[in-house]
């Protein structure tokens, strides 16, 4: 029996047990007893605005209907809170957003033009990871009727409590076996079985399109996406990324490192929480080889935000911490963020404006750990083997970890890790994907033909500025011919990923005169979203529309030539061109497989004729130089 079949057998066996006979919660690693000052944030049992999560003792989270009924009641009772739908899911549920502001006019235009900085927070992009929803309910309650109204004096606040609304209702105590509470958890992917946090570039889902619409309409200064981890055990309960100097928004990254991180971390510690960076074990098991900071592509919310020069923070609460601890830590995180924007929002606005003015001549398509031979596959979040000798000396970090042991499995006979529930502290290596790679020279802009209407529509949804041609136009452009194409998913398997067959290949450049029909668009890179346009339209970008398979039609040949025509034509070509004859003879000598393949030989001659399809393998988007 293969490992895959054995795993399926084990899962099937567990699933066949009765509902109450075995629960993953009882098998999770030992948990440390926790008490913090943030417990004082919990409402009294007789509080008329107690939230459902507080009523349940942080055991169960309310369903969609109960959540929205509670928020609707809050908005009706408080002039500070407005509730509005920003879109609908494929199953017809409204995606609601709460707008919290002391301003009477809470319209998108009014808040976009307000002098107050604006914070956008979303929860439930993976609906089983729903800490943010319950923390937001408590915080908005305290803003409306408690002691936290002052938070809105200099800040406006947008809050999406459940983004993946359909998946939220696909709830079960068996959905996330490696997460400690709540007792009922939603599903990871939406009703289309798509992961919303892989959709920020391709925009297949209504949910992510709704978020992009909010970003375009309201223009927030800071964007926070709240998750819960999978994976290893450690002491940190609230971990997040966004700080650092990587990426195309250095001013924002520096602000997050020097302003946001110290202020938020101090607040969390003061309330009894343990903040930390995102934790990804370099050996994909424990932290004996170190931790790695991964620069994901713009398919992810945080990198997408930074790509469009929007301060973006990815929060990952630790799945093995009790739900109460995680929710209260998220409350403190949100409160401290609002407080900081009240005092430092202007400085964030200043560095954001500076980042939006950047027009780097060379734009990197990815990042790597400096001098690392085998790189982290950051798209699939799997970590590859590496040799310490191939890497520059890493940074170090103080790991507040948990003790562990390597055990031999009695089932698979392989090794697995057991977490012991005992705190340890040690210094470990900290590797960071900080070296830019895959540089693209910034073009003046891109010409996208009218035939690519679906791509044009998605570029518009992103908010990218474009000129639409009213009449055909002949232009000189650089275009790519794709060679050595591969059709495979993130694991290099010939299967779809996130509803698409992904494509990679070599892009060979050629200069052409090209006519673009009416309805085609020109996209200048001299705009704030110019870098985003480059990542979406350069075929070597891992998150381009090309890489996501939106241009599969270029790999289809539509015209052919019969052998009875090609055979005499090839003979005539050899007679008329000594140069071609010499090239053909070299080809026969150097390529034995070619020499034995009559079809390949005639195809080679066909490619030398004017009858050959000039559009074959030609990427139709042109670069204006």
XYZ file of C-alpha atoms in Angstrom:
625
model
C 0.000 0.000 0.000
C 1.409 3.408 -0.977
C 1.707 6.251 1.536
C -1.096 8.111 -0.246
C -3.434 5.112 -0.103
C -2.494 4.467 3.522
C -3.340 8.063 4.398
C -6.692 7.755 2.622
C -7.378 4.531 4.540
C -6.617 6.199 7.885
C -8.822 9.197 7.089
C -11.620 6.917 5.940
C -11.348 4.842 9.112
C -11.519 7.918 11.330
C -14.473 9.263 9.377
C -16.336 5.974 9.842
C -16.229 6.265 13.630
C -19.260 7.642 15.453
C -19.442 11.403 15.960
C -18.578 11.269 19.632
C -16.051 8.440 19.610
C -12.959 10.428 18.668
C -12.225 14.151 18.408
C -8.964 15.693 17.200
C -9.223 18.261 20.022
C -8.406 15.479 22.492
C -5.277 14.525 20.523
C -3.786 17.995 20.122
C -0.526 18.785 21.966
C -0.762 19.868 25.625
C -1.843 23.462 26.047
C -0.332 25.973 28.448
C -2.669 27.546 30.977
C -3.227 31.166 30.010
C -4.528 34.243 31.814
C -4.011 37.842 30.707
C -5.192 41.349 31.414
C -7.192 41.226 28.181
C -9.683 38.942 29.947
C -11.105 42.144 31.433
C -12.442 42.947 27.942
C -15.063 40.190 28.248
C -18.559 41.587 28.836
C -20.463 40.864 32.031
C -23.134 38.149 31.693
C -25.896 40.722 32.161
C -24.534 43.176 29.562
C -27.348 43.804 27.039
C -24.755 43.911 24.237
C -22.909 40.748 25.147
C -21.790 38.965 21.995
C -22.697 35.363 21.163
C -19.103 34.198 21.622
C -18.975 35.681 25.124
C -22.329 34.109 25.972
C -20.977 30.696 25.010
C -17.840 31.093 27.098
C -15.789 31.246 23.875
C -16.886 27.736 22.907
C -19.035 28.351 19.816
C -19.078 31.075 17.192
C -22.400 32.406 15.802
C -23.571 31.375 12.335
C -24.020 33.830 9.461
C -27.658 34.634 10.246
C -27.073 35.259 13.959
C -23.917 37.285 13.265
C -25.583 39.604 10.772
C -28.702 39.997 12.914
C -26.491 41.085 15.819
C -24.565 43.571 13.663
C -27.787 44.908 12.150
C -29.139 45.547 15.642
C -25.874 47.282 16.624
C -25.909 49.528 13.527
C -29.548 50.446 14.126
C -28.796 51.444 17.720
C -25.582 53.428 17.175
C -25.036 56.459 14.897
C -21.339 55.501 14.798
C -21.986 52.254 12.941
C -23.397 51.659 9.451
C -23.864 48.289 7.798
C -23.829 47.752 4.050
C -23.482 44.949 1.541
C -20.357 45.111 -0.651
C -21.251 42.098 -2.812
C -22.990 38.753 -2.982
C -21.601 35.228 -2.942
C -22.375 32.616 -5.580
C -24.969 31.178 -3.192
C -26.646 34.568 -2.857
C -25.479 35.643 0.609
C -24.633 39.287 1.166
C -21.032 40.075 2.062
C -21.583 42.716 4.722
C -19.181 45.403 5.877
C -19.461 47.549 9.000
C -18.492 51.199 8.630
C -17.469 52.833 11.922
C -16.965 56.596 11.936
C -17.929 59.703 13.881
C -18.644 61.340 10.518
C -22.312 61.666 9.641
C -21.617 60.986 5.965
C -20.226 57.467 5.758
C -20.336 57.115 1.973
C -17.287 55.780 0.111
C -16.587 59.187 -1.410
C -16.819 60.963 1.948
C -14.502 58.550 3.745
C -12.080 58.432 0.806
C -11.777 62.218 0.943
C -11.746 62.428 4.750
C -8.614 63.720 6.438
C -8.812 60.784 8.822
C -6.774 57.686 7.946
C -8.843 54.621 7.124
C -8.345 51.046 8.346
C -9.847 48.092 6.455
C -9.973 44.756 8.285
C -11.398 41.491 7.002
C -12.041 38.233 8.817
C -13.061 34.822 7.604
C -11.314 34.733 4.224
C -10.798 31.143 5.405
C -14.031 30.833 7.328
C -12.814 28.222 9.803
C -10.238 30.803 10.885
C -12.857 33.133 12.322
C -11.122 34.779 15.321
C -11.380 38.219 13.721
C -15.167 38.102 13.434
C -15.731 37.552 17.148
C -13.012 40.022 18.171
C -14.523 42.640 15.837
C -17.982 42.143 17.331
C -16.621 42.812 20.817
C -14.585 45.849 19.735
C -17.390 47.488 17.746
C -19.719 46.916 20.708
C -17.261 48.729 22.966
C -16.843 51.540 20.439
C -20.605 52.021 20.187
C -21.610 51.585 23.842
C -18.462 51.086 25.919
C -15.303 53.048 26.635
C -13.722 52.875 23.166
C -15.567 55.595 21.231
C -12.405 57.754 21.329
C -10.773 55.312 18.904
C -12.824 56.906 16.112
C -11.916 60.510 16.880
C -9.048 60.494 14.368
C -9.601 57.237 12.451
C -12.289 55.631 10.290
C -12.776 51.864 10.427
C -14.112 49.361 7.864
C -14.733 45.804 9.038
C -15.781 42.753 6.992
C -16.705 40.121 9.629
C -17.095 37.166 7.238
C -15.627 37.293 3.745
C -16.137 33.650 2.736
C -19.814 33.655 3.711
C -20.840 30.422 1.965
C -17.951 28.449 3.426
C -18.777 29.886 6.865
C -22.098 28.023 6.725
C -20.384 24.775 5.727
C -19.674 24.427 9.421
C -18.666 21.328 11.372
C -16.672 20.273 14.447
C -14.568 18.172 12.045
C -13.393 20.895 9.653
C -10.034 21.890 11.200
C -8.615 19.030 13.267
C -5.383 20.908 14.041
C -7.140 23.968 15.524
C -8.168 24.382 19.163
C -11.673 25.858 18.962
C -14.237 27.066 18.415
C -16.329 23.886 18.482
C -17.919 24.736 15.109
C -15.676 25.835 12.247
C -16.333 26.772 8.629
C -14.619 25.421 5.511
C -11.338 26.626 4.009
C -12.518 27.135 0.422
C -15.610 28.864 -0.895
C -18.659 27.262 -2.547
C -16.651 26.940 -5.785
C -13.894 25.086 -3.879
C -11.553 28.026 -4.491
C -9.115 29.406 -1.916
C -9.860 33.130 -1.698
C -6.333 33.869 -0.535
C -4.950 32.631 -3.843
C -7.294 34.789 -5.921
C -6.045 38.363 -5.579
C -4.539 38.491 -9.066
C -6.791 36.247 -11.163
C -10.061 37.435 -9.510
C -12.181 34.346 -10.112
C -14.296 34.808 -6.978
C -17.046 37.261 -6.124
C -15.707 37.507 -2.591
C -12.267 38.823 -3.545
C -13.784 41.056 -6.209
C -15.878 42.579 -3.420
C -12.735 43.309 -1.374
C -10.968 44.887 -4.358
C -14.079 47.012 -4.900
C -13.875 48.262 -1.303
C -10.178 49.077 -1.700
C -10.837 51.020 -4.911
C -13.911 52.827 -3.559
C -12.618 53.786 -0.100
C -8.815 53.950 -0.625
C -7.759 52.801 2.889
C -4.309 53.499 4.324
C -3.990 50.126 6.046
C -5.436 46.689 5.223
C -5.473 43.723 7.629
C -6.364 40.118 6.797
C -6.925 37.872 9.851
C -6.128 34.138 9.680
C -5.271 31.219 11.963
C -2.154 29.104 11.391
C -1.590 25.514 10.498
C 1.544 23.695 11.559
C 4.081 23.793 14.359
C 3.744 24.532 18.074
C 5.337 27.534 19.817
C 4.543 30.099 22.515
C 3.601 33.016 20.244
C -0.169 33.480 20.082
C -0.507 36.452 17.681
C 1.891 36.389 14.722
C 1.817 38.638 11.693
C 3.805 39.899 8.748
C 4.014 43.155 6.842
C 7.118 44.584 8.470
C 10.454 44.645 6.666
C 12.099 46.212 3.635
C 11.282 43.694 0.891
C 8.807 44.426 -1.873
C 8.027 47.422 -4.025
C 6.775 49.700 -1.214
C 9.875 50.440 0.879
C 8.341 53.429 2.678
C 5.327 51.437 3.823
C 7.487 48.449 4.807
C 9.725 50.699 6.900
C 6.674 52.289 8.584
C 5.317 48.872 9.490
C 8.704 47.868 10.928
C 9.500 51.042 12.878
C 6.040 52.378 13.786
C 3.499 49.574 13.669
C 5.398 46.586 15.033
C 6.840 48.159 18.236
C 3.548 49.835 19.177
C 1.381 46.786 18.545
C 3.808 44.323 20.145
C 4.081 46.445 23.300
C 0.300 46.593 23.577
C -0.101 42.854 23.122
C 2.559 42.056 25.717
C 0.999 44.456 28.217
C -2.275 42.539 27.913
C -0.677 39.136 28.441
C -0.143 38.032 24.845
C 3.013 36.920 23.037
C 3.411 38.514 19.582
C 5.833 37.157 17.023
C 6.693 36.977 13.324
C 5.097 34.444 11.001
C 6.604 31.051 11.748
C 7.580 28.696 8.903
C 10.071 26.001 9.889
C 12.776 25.795 7.250
C 12.745 21.991 7.404
C 8.917 21.985 7.374
C 8.823 20.206 10.737
C 10.483 21.901 13.729
C 12.732 24.945 14.031
C 16.064 23.174 14.453
C 17.176 24.484 11.037
C 15.654 27.918 11.571
C 12.646 30.005 10.590
C 12.053 31.518 7.146
C 10.256 34.707 6.140
C 8.502 34.094 2.843
C 7.735 36.715 0.210
C 4.567 35.318 -1.348
C 3.306 36.491 -4.709
C 0.453 38.964 -5.180
C -2.098 36.127 -5.297
C -1.948 36.541 -1.492
C -3.692 39.436 0.266
C -0.652 40.970 1.962
C 1.664 40.915 -1.059
C -1.169 42.145 -3.267
C -1.672 45.095 -0.929
C 2.005 46.016 -0.950
C 2.071 45.568 -4.755
C -0.528 48.318 -5.072
C 1.202 50.455 -2.407
C -1.331 49.759 0.324
C -0.025 48.965 3.790
C -1.046 45.328 4.280
C -0.773 43.026 7.292
C -1.340 39.281 7.293
C -2.301 38.069 10.777
C -1.865 34.403 11.706
C -3.147 33.560 15.185
C -1.690 30.341 16.535
C -4.115 27.479 15.972
C -3.056 25.534 19.085
C -3.907 28.358 21.482
C -7.352 28.380 23.165
C -10.013 30.266 21.234
C -10.530 32.768 24.037
C -6.846 33.673 24.057
C -6.799 34.104 20.288
C -9.950 36.245 20.141
C -8.826 38.531 22.965
C -5.389 38.904 21.375
C -7.064 39.881 18.108
C -9.160 42.484 19.963
C -5.980 44.034 21.402
C -4.334 43.947 17.963
C -7.263 45.797 16.378
C -7.478 48.349 19.167
C -3.763 49.124 19.067
C -3.884 49.458 15.270
C -6.681 52.027 15.503
C -4.799 53.930 18.223
C -1.608 54.002 16.169
C -3.373 55.266 13.044
C -4.836 58.046 15.173
C -1.344 59.325 15.993
C 0.772 58.092 13.061
C -1.757 57.941 10.230
C -0.388 61.092 8.641
C 3.118 59.652 8.477
C 1.736 56.510 6.822
C -0.118 58.645 4.289
C 3.126 60.486 3.505
C 5.234 57.376 2.855
C 2.376 55.790 0.896
C 2.264 58.786 -1.436
C 6.032 58.502 -1.895
C 5.786 54.783 -2.718
C 3.024 55.455 -5.241
C 5.375 57.819 -7.064
C 8.111 55.192 -7.482
C 8.798 54.046 -11.032
C 11.690 51.591 -10.765
C 13.373 50.839 -14.093
C 13.932 47.190 -13.130
C 11.037 45.371 -11.474
C 11.666 42.010 -9.724
C 9.162 39.218 -10.294
C 10.108 37.274 -7.132
C 12.479 37.141 -4.151
C 14.811 34.479 -2.799
C 16.954 33.780 0.233
C 20.362 35.244 -0.691
C 22.652 32.689 -2.386
C 20.250 29.852 -1.650
C 20.620 27.117 -4.276
C 17.240 25.402 -3.771
C 14.651 28.053 -3.089
C 11.534 28.033 -0.994
C 8.504 27.300 -3.157
C 6.562 30.163 -1.608
C 3.475 29.753 -3.806
C 2.614 26.320 -2.413
C 4.151 27.071 0.997
C 6.256 23.887 0.927
C 9.896 24.091 1.952
C 12.636 22.437 -0.067
C 15.893 20.911 1.110
C 18.888 23.143 1.180
C 22.546 23.143 2.207
C 23.811 25.593 4.808
C 26.906 26.116 2.660
C 24.818 27.664 -0.144
C 23.288 30.427 1.978
C 24.600 33.714 3.273
C 24.876 33.982 7.052
C 21.259 34.362 8.211
C 19.799 36.725 10.764
C 18.871 35.251 14.113
C 15.734 35.427 16.224
C 14.769 34.455 19.739
C 12.412 31.525 19.458
C 9.827 31.253 22.206
C 9.168 27.682 21.279
C 7.815 24.403 22.585
C 9.839 21.298 23.232
C 9.435 18.444 20.773
C 10.645 14.935 20.046
C 11.044 12.967 16.848
C 9.123 9.707 17.022
C 8.964 6.711 14.727
C 5.479 6.002 13.477
C 4.049 2.591 14.300
C 1.742 2.983 11.302
C 3.955 4.334 8.519
C 7.388 3.408 9.969
C 8.528 6.953 9.113
C 9.387 9.796 11.473
C 6.925 12.336 12.829
C 7.145 15.139 15.385
C 5.494 15.104 18.809
C 5.054 18.417 20.632
C 5.548 18.040 24.381
C 3.798 21.165 25.708
C 6.908 22.455 27.526
C 8.149 26.025 26.805
C 11.703 26.489 25.580
C 13.670 29.578 24.586
C 16.574 29.526 22.178
C 18.224 31.524 19.429
C 17.657 30.147 15.929
C 18.598 31.089 12.389
C 16.176 33.407 10.616
C 16.264 33.254 6.817
C 14.514 35.913 4.769
C 13.565 36.010 1.101
C 15.135 39.407 0.582
C 17.069 39.124 -2.692
C 15.049 40.267 -5.731
C 15.227 38.050 -8.817
C 13.660 37.721 -12.258
C 13.964 41.411 -13.142
C 11.806 42.866 -15.907
C 12.696 46.148 -17.584
C 9.776 48.496 -17.094
C 8.083 49.167 -20.432
C 6.283 52.392 -21.220
C 3.084 50.363 -21.166
C 1.187 47.374 -22.510
C -1.146 46.878 -25.453
C -3.855 44.302 -24.718
C -5.933 43.266 -27.767
C -9.716 43.488 -27.731
C -9.853 39.714 -28.175
C -8.587 39.392 -24.591
C -11.795 40.886 -23.216
C -11.858 38.740 -20.070
C -8.360 39.865 -19.109
C -9.255 43.503 -19.838
C -12.320 43.218 -17.609
C -10.262 41.864 -14.712
C -7.655 44.591 -15.153
C -10.504 47.104 -14.802
C -11.707 45.415 -11.597
C -8.215 45.874 -10.155
C -8.624 49.594 -10.768
C -5.790 49.831 -13.303
C -6.014 52.901 -15.530
C -6.219 52.273 -19.273
C -6.915 53.954 -22.612
C -9.562 52.183 -24.718
C -9.032 52.470 -28.480
C -11.976 53.891 -30.421
C -10.362 52.931 -33.732
C -7.682 50.437 -34.859
C -4.089 51.499 -34.315
C -0.834 50.173 -35.789
C 2.020 50.299 -33.257
C 5.571 49.047 -32.878
C 5.848 46.733 -29.904
C 7.998 44.086 -28.287
C 6.194 40.757 -28.073
C 7.044 37.367 -26.597
C 7.118 34.016 -28.354
C 6.676 31.245 -25.768
C 9.045 28.286 -25.948
C 9.363 25.076 -23.932
C 5.950 25.505 -22.297
C 4.911 23.354 -19.339
C 1.354 22.848 -18.119
C 1.408 21.821 -14.490
C 0.273 22.811 -11.018
C 2.285 24.068 -8.044
C 3.539 20.554 -7.295
C 4.748 20.120 -10.896
C 1.905 17.697 -11.593
C -0.291 17.763 -14.736
C -3.408 18.645 -12.745
C -5.328 21.906 -12.267
C -4.700 24.248 -9.341
C -7.357 26.661 -8.057
C -9.504 25.961 -11.107
C -6.705 26.687 -13.605
C -4.033 24.829 -15.506
C -0.934 26.855 -14.781
C 1.612 27.573 -17.504
C 5.317 28.291 -17.513
C 7.825 28.647 -20.322
C 10.645 30.678 -21.830
C 9.652 34.027 -23.307
C 11.696 34.942 -26.393
C 11.451 38.601 -27.342
C 10.788 39.905 -30.873
C 9.989 43.333 -32.289
C 6.873 43.636 -34.448
C 4.479 46.057 -36.028
C 1.111 45.098 -34.668
C -2.388 46.383 -35.310
C -4.677 46.578 -32.284
C -8.384 46.693 -33.054
C -10.947 49.075 -31.622
C -11.714 48.002 -28.067
C -8.081 47.141 -27.378
C -6.492 48.960 -24.444
C -3.214 50.674 -23.672
C -2.051 50.481 -20.059
C 0.664 52.891 -19.037
C 3.048 51.783 -16.292
C 3.346 55.429 -15.225
C 0.550 55.060 -12.667
C 0.333 53.992 -8.994
C -0.767 50.490 -10.050
C 1.934 50.237 -12.721
C 3.912 47.571 -10.846
C 0.746 45.525 -10.391
C 0.081 45.766 -14.135
C 3.609 44.476 -14.813
C 3.070 41.447 -12.568
C -0.275 40.718 -14.211
C 0.934 41.035 -17.814
C 4.524 39.745 -17.851
C 4.379 36.004 -18.691
C 7.378 35.177 -16.473
C 5.518 36.449 -13.405
C 4.147 33.533 -11.356
C 0.912 35.478 -10.873
C 0.387 36.830 -14.379
C -2.765 36.093 -16.315
C -0.536 34.069 -18.646
C 0.738 31.899 -15.788
C -2.821 31.323 -14.584
C -3.745 29.944 -18.007
C -5.753 32.796 -19.514
C -3.861 32.510 -22.836
C -3.997 28.777 -23.521
C -5.349 29.506 -27.004
C -1.881 30.552 -28.230
C -0.780 26.910 -27.903
C -3.374 25.793 -30.451
C -2.431 25.551 -34.127
C -5.347 26.075 -36.484
C -3.831 25.698 -39.976
C -1.819 22.748 -41.320
C -0.183 21.611 -44.545
C -0.486 18.149 -46.046
C 2.558 15.943 -46.645
C 1.817 15.643 -50.357
C 2.180 19.445 -50.586
C 5.068 19.828 -48.143
C 7.293 17.124 -49.688
C 7.772 18.755 -53.119
C 7.826 22.202 -51.509
C 10.678 21.137 -49.198
C 12.657 19.764 -52.152
C 12.261 23.044 -54.027
C 13.317 25.001 -50.913
C 16.530 22.967 -50.664
C 17.277 23.480 -54.355
C 16.798 27.236 -54.137
C 18.653 27.874 -50.866
C 22.142 26.452 -50.202
C 22.008 28.093 -46.755
C 18.817 26.247 -45.853
C 20.291 22.973 -47.172
C 23.368 23.403 -44.958
C 21.171 24.189 -41.926
C 19.031 21.111 -42.620
C 22.044 18.835 -42.877
C 23.419 20.143 -39.567
C 20.027 19.537 -37.964
C 19.983 15.935 -39.197
C 23.487 15.321 -37.892
C 22.992 16.935 -34.474
C 19.476 15.677 -33.675
C 19.054 11.932 -34.167
C 15.441 11.928 -32.923
C 14.632 14.612 -35.481
C 16.353 12.657 -38.248
C 14.156 9.605 -37.524
C 10.860 11.539 -37.434
C 9.365 12.294 -40.897
C 6.642 14.436 -39.371
C 9.145 16.549 -37.465
C 11.221 16.995 -40.626
C 8.275 18.224 -42.682
C 7.167 20.384 -39.770
C 10.610 21.971 -39.676
C 10.330 22.918 -43.341
C 6.755 24.121 -42.802
C 8.020 26.489 -40.129
C 10.385 28.024 -42.690
C 7.547 28.948 -45.066
C 5.232 31.934 -45.175
C 2.306 29.529 -44.830
C 3.220 28.831 -41.238
C 0.895 30.372 -38.570
C 2.763 33.452 -37.420
C 0.516 33.725 -34.327
C 1.383 30.294 -33.026
C 2.982 30.577 -29.552
C 2.850 34.396 -29.779
C 1.743 36.044 -26.530
C -0.700 38.698 -27.783
C 0.088 41.418 -25.232
C 2.573 43.930 -26.616
C 5.136 45.944 -24.674
C 5.501 49.611 -25.614
C 9.187 50.517 -25.299
